[in-house]
Coordinates of C-alpha atoms and ligand atoms in Angstrom, one line a residue:
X1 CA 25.2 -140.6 -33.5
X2 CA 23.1 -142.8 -35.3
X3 CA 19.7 -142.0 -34.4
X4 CA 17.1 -141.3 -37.4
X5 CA 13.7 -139.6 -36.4
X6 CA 12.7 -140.7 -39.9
X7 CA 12.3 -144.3 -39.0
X8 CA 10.2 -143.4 -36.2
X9 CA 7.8 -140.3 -37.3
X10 CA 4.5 -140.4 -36.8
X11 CA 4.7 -143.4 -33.9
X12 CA 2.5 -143.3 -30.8
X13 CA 5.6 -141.4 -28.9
X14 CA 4.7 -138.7 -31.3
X15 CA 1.5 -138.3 -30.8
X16 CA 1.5 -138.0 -27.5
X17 CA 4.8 -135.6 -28.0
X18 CA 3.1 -133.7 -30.3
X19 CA -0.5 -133.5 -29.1
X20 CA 0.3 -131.8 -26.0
X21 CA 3.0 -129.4 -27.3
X22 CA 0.3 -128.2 -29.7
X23 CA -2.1 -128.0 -25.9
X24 CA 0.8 -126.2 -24.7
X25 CA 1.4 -123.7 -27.5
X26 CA -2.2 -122.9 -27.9
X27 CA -2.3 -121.8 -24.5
X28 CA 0.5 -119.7 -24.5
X29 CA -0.8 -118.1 -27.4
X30 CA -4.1 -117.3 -25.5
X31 CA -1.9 -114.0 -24.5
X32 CA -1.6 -111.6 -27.8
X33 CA 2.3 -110.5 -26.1
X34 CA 4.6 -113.1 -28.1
X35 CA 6.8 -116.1 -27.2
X36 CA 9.4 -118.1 -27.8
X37 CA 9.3 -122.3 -28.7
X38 CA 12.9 -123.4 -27.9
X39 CA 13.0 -126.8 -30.0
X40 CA 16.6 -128.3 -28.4
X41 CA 16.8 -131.6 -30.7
X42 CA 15.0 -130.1 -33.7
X43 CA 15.1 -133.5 -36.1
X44 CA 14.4 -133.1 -39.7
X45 CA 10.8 -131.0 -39.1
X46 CA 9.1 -132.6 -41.9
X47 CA 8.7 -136.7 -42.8
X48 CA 7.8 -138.4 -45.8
X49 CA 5.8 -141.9 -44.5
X50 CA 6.1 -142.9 -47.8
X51 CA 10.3 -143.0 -46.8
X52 CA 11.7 -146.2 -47.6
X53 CA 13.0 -145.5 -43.9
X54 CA 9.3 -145.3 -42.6
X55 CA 8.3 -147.6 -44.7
X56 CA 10.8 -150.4 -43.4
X57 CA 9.5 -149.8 -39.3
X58 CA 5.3 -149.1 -40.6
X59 CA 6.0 -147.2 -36.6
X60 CA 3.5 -144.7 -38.0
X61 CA 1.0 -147.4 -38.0
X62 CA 0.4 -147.7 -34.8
X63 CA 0.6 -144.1 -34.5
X64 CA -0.9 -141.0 -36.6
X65 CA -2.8 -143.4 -39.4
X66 CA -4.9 -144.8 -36.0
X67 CA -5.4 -141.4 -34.7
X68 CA -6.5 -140.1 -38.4
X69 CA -8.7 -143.5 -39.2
X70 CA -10.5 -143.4 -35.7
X71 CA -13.9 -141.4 -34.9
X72 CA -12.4 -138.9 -32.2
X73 CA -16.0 -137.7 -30.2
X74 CA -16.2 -134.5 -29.9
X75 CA -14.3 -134.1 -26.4
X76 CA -11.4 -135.6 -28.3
X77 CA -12.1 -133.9 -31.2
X78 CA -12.0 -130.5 -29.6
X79 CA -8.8 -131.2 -27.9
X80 CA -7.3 -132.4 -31.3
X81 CA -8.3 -130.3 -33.9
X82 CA -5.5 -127.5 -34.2
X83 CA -2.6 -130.0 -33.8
X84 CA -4.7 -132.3 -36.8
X85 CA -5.0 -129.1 -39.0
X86 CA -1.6 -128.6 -38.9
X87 CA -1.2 -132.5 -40.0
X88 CA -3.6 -132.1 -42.3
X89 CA -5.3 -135.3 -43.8
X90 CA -4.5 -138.6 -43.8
X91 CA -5.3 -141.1 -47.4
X92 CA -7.3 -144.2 -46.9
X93 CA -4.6 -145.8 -44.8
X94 CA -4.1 -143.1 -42.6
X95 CA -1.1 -142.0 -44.0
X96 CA -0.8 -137.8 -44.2
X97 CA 1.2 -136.7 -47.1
X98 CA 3.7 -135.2 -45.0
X99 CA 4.0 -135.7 -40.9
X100 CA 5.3 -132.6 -38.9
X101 CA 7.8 -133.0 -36.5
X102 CA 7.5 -130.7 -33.9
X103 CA 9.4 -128.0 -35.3
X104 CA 7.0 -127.6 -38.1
X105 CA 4.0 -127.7 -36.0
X106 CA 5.1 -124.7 -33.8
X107 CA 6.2 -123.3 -36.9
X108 CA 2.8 -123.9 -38.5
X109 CA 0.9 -123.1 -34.9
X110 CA 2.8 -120.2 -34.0
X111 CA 1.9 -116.4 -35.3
X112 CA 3.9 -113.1 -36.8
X113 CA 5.1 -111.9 -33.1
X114 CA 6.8 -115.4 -31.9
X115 CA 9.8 -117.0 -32.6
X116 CA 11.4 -120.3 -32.9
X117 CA 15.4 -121.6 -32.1
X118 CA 15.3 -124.8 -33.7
X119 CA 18.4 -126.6 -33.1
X120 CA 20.5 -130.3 -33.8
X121 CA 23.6 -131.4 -33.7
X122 CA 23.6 -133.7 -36.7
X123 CA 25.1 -131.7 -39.9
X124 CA 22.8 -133.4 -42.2
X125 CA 19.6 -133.0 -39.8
X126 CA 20.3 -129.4 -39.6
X127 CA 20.4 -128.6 -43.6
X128 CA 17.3 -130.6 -43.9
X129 CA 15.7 -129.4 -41.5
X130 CA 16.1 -125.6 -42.5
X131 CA 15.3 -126.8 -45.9
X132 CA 11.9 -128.2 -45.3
X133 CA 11.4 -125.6 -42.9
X134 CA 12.2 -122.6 -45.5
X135 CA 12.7 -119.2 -45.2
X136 CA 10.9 -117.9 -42.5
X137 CA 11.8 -114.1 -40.7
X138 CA 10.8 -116.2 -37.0
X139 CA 13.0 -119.0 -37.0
X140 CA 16.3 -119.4 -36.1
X141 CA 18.0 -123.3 -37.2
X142 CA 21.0 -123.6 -35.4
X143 CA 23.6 -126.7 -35.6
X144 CA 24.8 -126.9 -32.2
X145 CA 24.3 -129.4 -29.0
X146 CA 21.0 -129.0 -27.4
X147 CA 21.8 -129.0 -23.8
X148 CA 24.6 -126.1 -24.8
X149 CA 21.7 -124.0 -26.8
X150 CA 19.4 -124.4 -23.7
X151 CA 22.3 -122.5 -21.4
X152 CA 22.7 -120.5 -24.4
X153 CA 19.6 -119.9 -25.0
X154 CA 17.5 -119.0 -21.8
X155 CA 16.1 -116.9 -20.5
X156 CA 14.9 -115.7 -23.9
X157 CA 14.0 -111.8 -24.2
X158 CA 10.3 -112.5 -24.4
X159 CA 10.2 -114.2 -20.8
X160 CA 7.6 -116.5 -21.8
X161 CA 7.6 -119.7 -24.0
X162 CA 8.0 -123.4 -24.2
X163 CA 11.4 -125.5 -24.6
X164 CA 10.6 -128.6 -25.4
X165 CA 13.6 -131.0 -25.3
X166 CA 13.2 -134.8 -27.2
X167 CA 16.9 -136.2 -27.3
X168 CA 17.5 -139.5 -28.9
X169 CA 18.7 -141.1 -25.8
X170 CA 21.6 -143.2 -27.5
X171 CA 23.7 -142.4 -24.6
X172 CA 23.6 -144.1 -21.4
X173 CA 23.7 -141.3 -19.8
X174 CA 21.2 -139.1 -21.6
X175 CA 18.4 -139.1 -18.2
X176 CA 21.5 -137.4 -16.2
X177 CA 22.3 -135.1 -19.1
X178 CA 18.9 -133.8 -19.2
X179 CA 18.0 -133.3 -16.3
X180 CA 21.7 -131.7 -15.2
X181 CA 20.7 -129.5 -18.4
X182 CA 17.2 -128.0 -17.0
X183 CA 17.8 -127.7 -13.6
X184 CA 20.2 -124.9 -14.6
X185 CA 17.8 -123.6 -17.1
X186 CA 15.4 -123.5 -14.5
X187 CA 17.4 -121.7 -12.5
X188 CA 17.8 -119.2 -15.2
X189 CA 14.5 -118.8 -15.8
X190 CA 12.1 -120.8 -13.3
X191 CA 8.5 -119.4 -15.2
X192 CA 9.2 -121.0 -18.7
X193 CA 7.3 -124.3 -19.3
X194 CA 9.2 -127.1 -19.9
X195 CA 8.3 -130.4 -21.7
X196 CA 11.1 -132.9 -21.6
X197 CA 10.4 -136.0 -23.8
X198 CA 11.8 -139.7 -22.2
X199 CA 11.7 -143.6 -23.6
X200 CA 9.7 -145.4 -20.4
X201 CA 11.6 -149.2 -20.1
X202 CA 13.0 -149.2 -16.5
X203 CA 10.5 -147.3 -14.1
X204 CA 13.2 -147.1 -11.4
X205 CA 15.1 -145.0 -14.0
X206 CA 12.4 -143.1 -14.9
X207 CA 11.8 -142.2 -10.8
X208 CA 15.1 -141.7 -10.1
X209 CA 15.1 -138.6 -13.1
X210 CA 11.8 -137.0 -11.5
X211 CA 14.0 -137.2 -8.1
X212 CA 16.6 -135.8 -9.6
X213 CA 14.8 -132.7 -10.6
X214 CA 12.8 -132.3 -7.5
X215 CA 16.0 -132.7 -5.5
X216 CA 17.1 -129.4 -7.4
X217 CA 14.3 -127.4 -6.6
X218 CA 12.3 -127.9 -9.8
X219 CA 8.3 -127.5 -8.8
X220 CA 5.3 -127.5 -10.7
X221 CA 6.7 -131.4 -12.3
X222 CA 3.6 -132.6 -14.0
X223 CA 4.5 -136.2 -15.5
X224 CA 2.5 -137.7 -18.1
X225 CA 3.2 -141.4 -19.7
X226 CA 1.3 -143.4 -21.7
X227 CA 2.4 -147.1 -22.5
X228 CA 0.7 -148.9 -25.7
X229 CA 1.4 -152.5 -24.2
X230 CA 3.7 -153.8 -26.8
X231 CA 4.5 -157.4 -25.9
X232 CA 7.7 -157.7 -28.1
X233 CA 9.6 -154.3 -27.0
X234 CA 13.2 -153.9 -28.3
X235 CA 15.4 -151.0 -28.2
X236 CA 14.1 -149.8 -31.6
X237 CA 10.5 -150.4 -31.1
X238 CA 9.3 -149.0 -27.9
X239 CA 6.6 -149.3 -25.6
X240 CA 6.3 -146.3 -23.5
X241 CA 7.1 -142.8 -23.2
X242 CA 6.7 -140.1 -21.2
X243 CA 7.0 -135.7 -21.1
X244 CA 7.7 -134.3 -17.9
X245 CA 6.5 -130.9 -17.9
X246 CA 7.2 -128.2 -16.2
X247 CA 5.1 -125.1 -15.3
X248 CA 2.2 -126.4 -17.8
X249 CA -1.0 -124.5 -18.0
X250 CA -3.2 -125.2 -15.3
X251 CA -5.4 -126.4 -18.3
X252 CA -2.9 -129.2 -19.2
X253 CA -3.6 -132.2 -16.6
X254 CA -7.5 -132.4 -17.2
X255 CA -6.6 -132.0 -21.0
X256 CA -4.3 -134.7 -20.7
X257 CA -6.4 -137.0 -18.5
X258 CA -9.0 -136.8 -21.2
X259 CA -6.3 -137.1 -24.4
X260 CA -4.5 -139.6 -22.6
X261 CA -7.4 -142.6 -22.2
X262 CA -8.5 -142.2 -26.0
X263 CA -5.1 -142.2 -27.3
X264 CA -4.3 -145.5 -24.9
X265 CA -7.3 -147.3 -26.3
X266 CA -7.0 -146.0 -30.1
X267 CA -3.2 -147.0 -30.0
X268 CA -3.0 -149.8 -28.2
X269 CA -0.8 -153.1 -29.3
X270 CA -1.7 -154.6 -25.9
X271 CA -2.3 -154.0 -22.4
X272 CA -2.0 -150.2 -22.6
X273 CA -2.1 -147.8 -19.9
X274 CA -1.2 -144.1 -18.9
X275 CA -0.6 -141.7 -16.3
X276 CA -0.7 -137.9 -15.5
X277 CA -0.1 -136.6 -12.2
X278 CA 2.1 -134.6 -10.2
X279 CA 5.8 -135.2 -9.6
X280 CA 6.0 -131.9 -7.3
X281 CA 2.7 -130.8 -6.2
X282 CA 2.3 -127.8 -7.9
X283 CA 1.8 -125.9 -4.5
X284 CA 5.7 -127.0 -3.6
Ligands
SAM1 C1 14.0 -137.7 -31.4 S1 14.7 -136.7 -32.6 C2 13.9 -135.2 -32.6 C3 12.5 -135.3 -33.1 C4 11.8 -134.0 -33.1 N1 11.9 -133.3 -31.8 C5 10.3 -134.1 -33.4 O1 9.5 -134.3 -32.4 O2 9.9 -134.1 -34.5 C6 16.3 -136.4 -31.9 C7 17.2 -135.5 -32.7 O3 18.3 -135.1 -31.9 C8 19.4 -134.9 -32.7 N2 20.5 -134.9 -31.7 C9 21.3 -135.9 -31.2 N3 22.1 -135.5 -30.2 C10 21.9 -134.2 -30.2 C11 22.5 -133.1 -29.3 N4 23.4 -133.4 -28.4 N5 22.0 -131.9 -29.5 C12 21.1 -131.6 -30.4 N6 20.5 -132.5 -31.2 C13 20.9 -133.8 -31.1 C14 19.4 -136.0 -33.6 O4 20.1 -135.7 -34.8 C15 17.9 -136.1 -33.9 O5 17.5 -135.4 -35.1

């Protein structure tokens, strides 16, 4: 295990990561009963872009200093503004003095009656990670394997919630794992919203996981990409991702289709593009 979020914090995957959890979680909390954010592959929570680690890629760059550094109109704006709060601002090059992973920005988002399961299974990550994130009577940090917290782990006892699930995908087989992993939580509890984070570089992969999971019974798939156009893509330095999400709000695909353009043209490095539309129609 040798994956770092630090080098990559604040990069255009975040964003978009980021960005529509914050959608999700504000929806959810649109009910006053409470819920539970289920953070599988917790990282750190909290990153320095002043890092020598950050420093070294500048992936934040390309990522939070554009967003911050742009005029977001209003739509945008409106769309934005909780998630940016909890970011808070950035210094003439963009650069906020610290950038919340997404542990912290449930943990900042989220009220008294919710709770957090934060987990990872990297030793260090974990005493970081409950360091930065302090003491806190909501949150559980736990060092243990994500995909055996999510059997663990759901249903929770407050029925509703998001799991959000953003492996590093070192392993080759990290697309099977996952999706192996939530079609049995789904099975266990079929109403909780799901967002499951993925790299985009071989599209015939990326179909064959959404088959997967439709193949199991999973409905209500909405998948979302967005690709920045990088022209010199390596295995560090990506140029796509994606979330596959499922049971979003029924708010979340207009949201995303107007998030989705803006952050394509404010982060592009190239020909950039995205997508949002449904895997399994959310009639299946
Ligand atoms: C992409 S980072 C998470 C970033 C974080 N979700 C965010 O958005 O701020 C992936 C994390 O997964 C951890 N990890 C790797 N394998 C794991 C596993 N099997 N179970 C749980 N965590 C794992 C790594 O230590 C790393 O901190």
């Amino acid at each position: 295990m040798n994956y770092r979020h630090a080098f990559h914090a604040g990069n255009f995957a975040d964003v978009f990561k980021h960005a529509i959890v914050a959608r999700i979680l504000l929806y959810l909390m649109r009910k006053e009963t409470p819920l539970r954010y289920i953070d599988t592959h917790g990282g750190t929570g909290l990153y320095d872009l002043g890092d020598e680690r950050a420093v070294r890629t500048g992936e934040w760059r390309g990522g939070i200093a554009r967003i911050l550094t742009a005029s977001r109109p209003p739509e945008i704006e409106a769309l934005l503004a909780d998630w940016l709060a909890v970011v808070g601002a950035g210094d003439k090059e963009g650069r906020p003095a610290v950038y919340p992973g997404s542990p912290a920005v449930a943990q900042r988002m989220l009220r008294t009656q919710d709770r957090l399961t934060v987990c990872d299974l990297h030793d260090e990550d974990v005493r970081t990670l409950a360091r930065k994130l302090g003491r806190d009577r909501r949150l559980k940090v736990i060092g243990i394997d994500g995909y055996t917290a999510l059997k663990a782990y759901v249903p929770p006892v407050e029925r509703r919630g998001l799991v959000l699930i953003d492996p590093p995908f070192e392993a080759a087989d990290e697309f099977r794992r996952m999706g192996d992993a939530v079609a049995a939580a789904w099975q266990k509890w079929p109403t909780g919203t799901y967002a499951l984070w993925y790299p985009v570089k071989d599209a015939d992969v990326v179909d064959d996981f959404y088959e997967g999971l439709a193949e199991a019974g999973v409905t209500r798939l909405l998948r979302a990409e967005l690709d920045v156009g990088r022209r010199d893509e390596t295995s560090t330095k990506l140029s796509g991702c994606g979330l596959a999400i499922i049971n979003p709000p029924h708010t979340l695909p207009a949201e995303i289709e107007t998030l989705a353009p803006w952050f394509a043209q404010v982060m592009a490095q190239g020909r950039a593009r995205w997508t949002c539309r449904w895997a399994v129609a959310e009639t299946a």
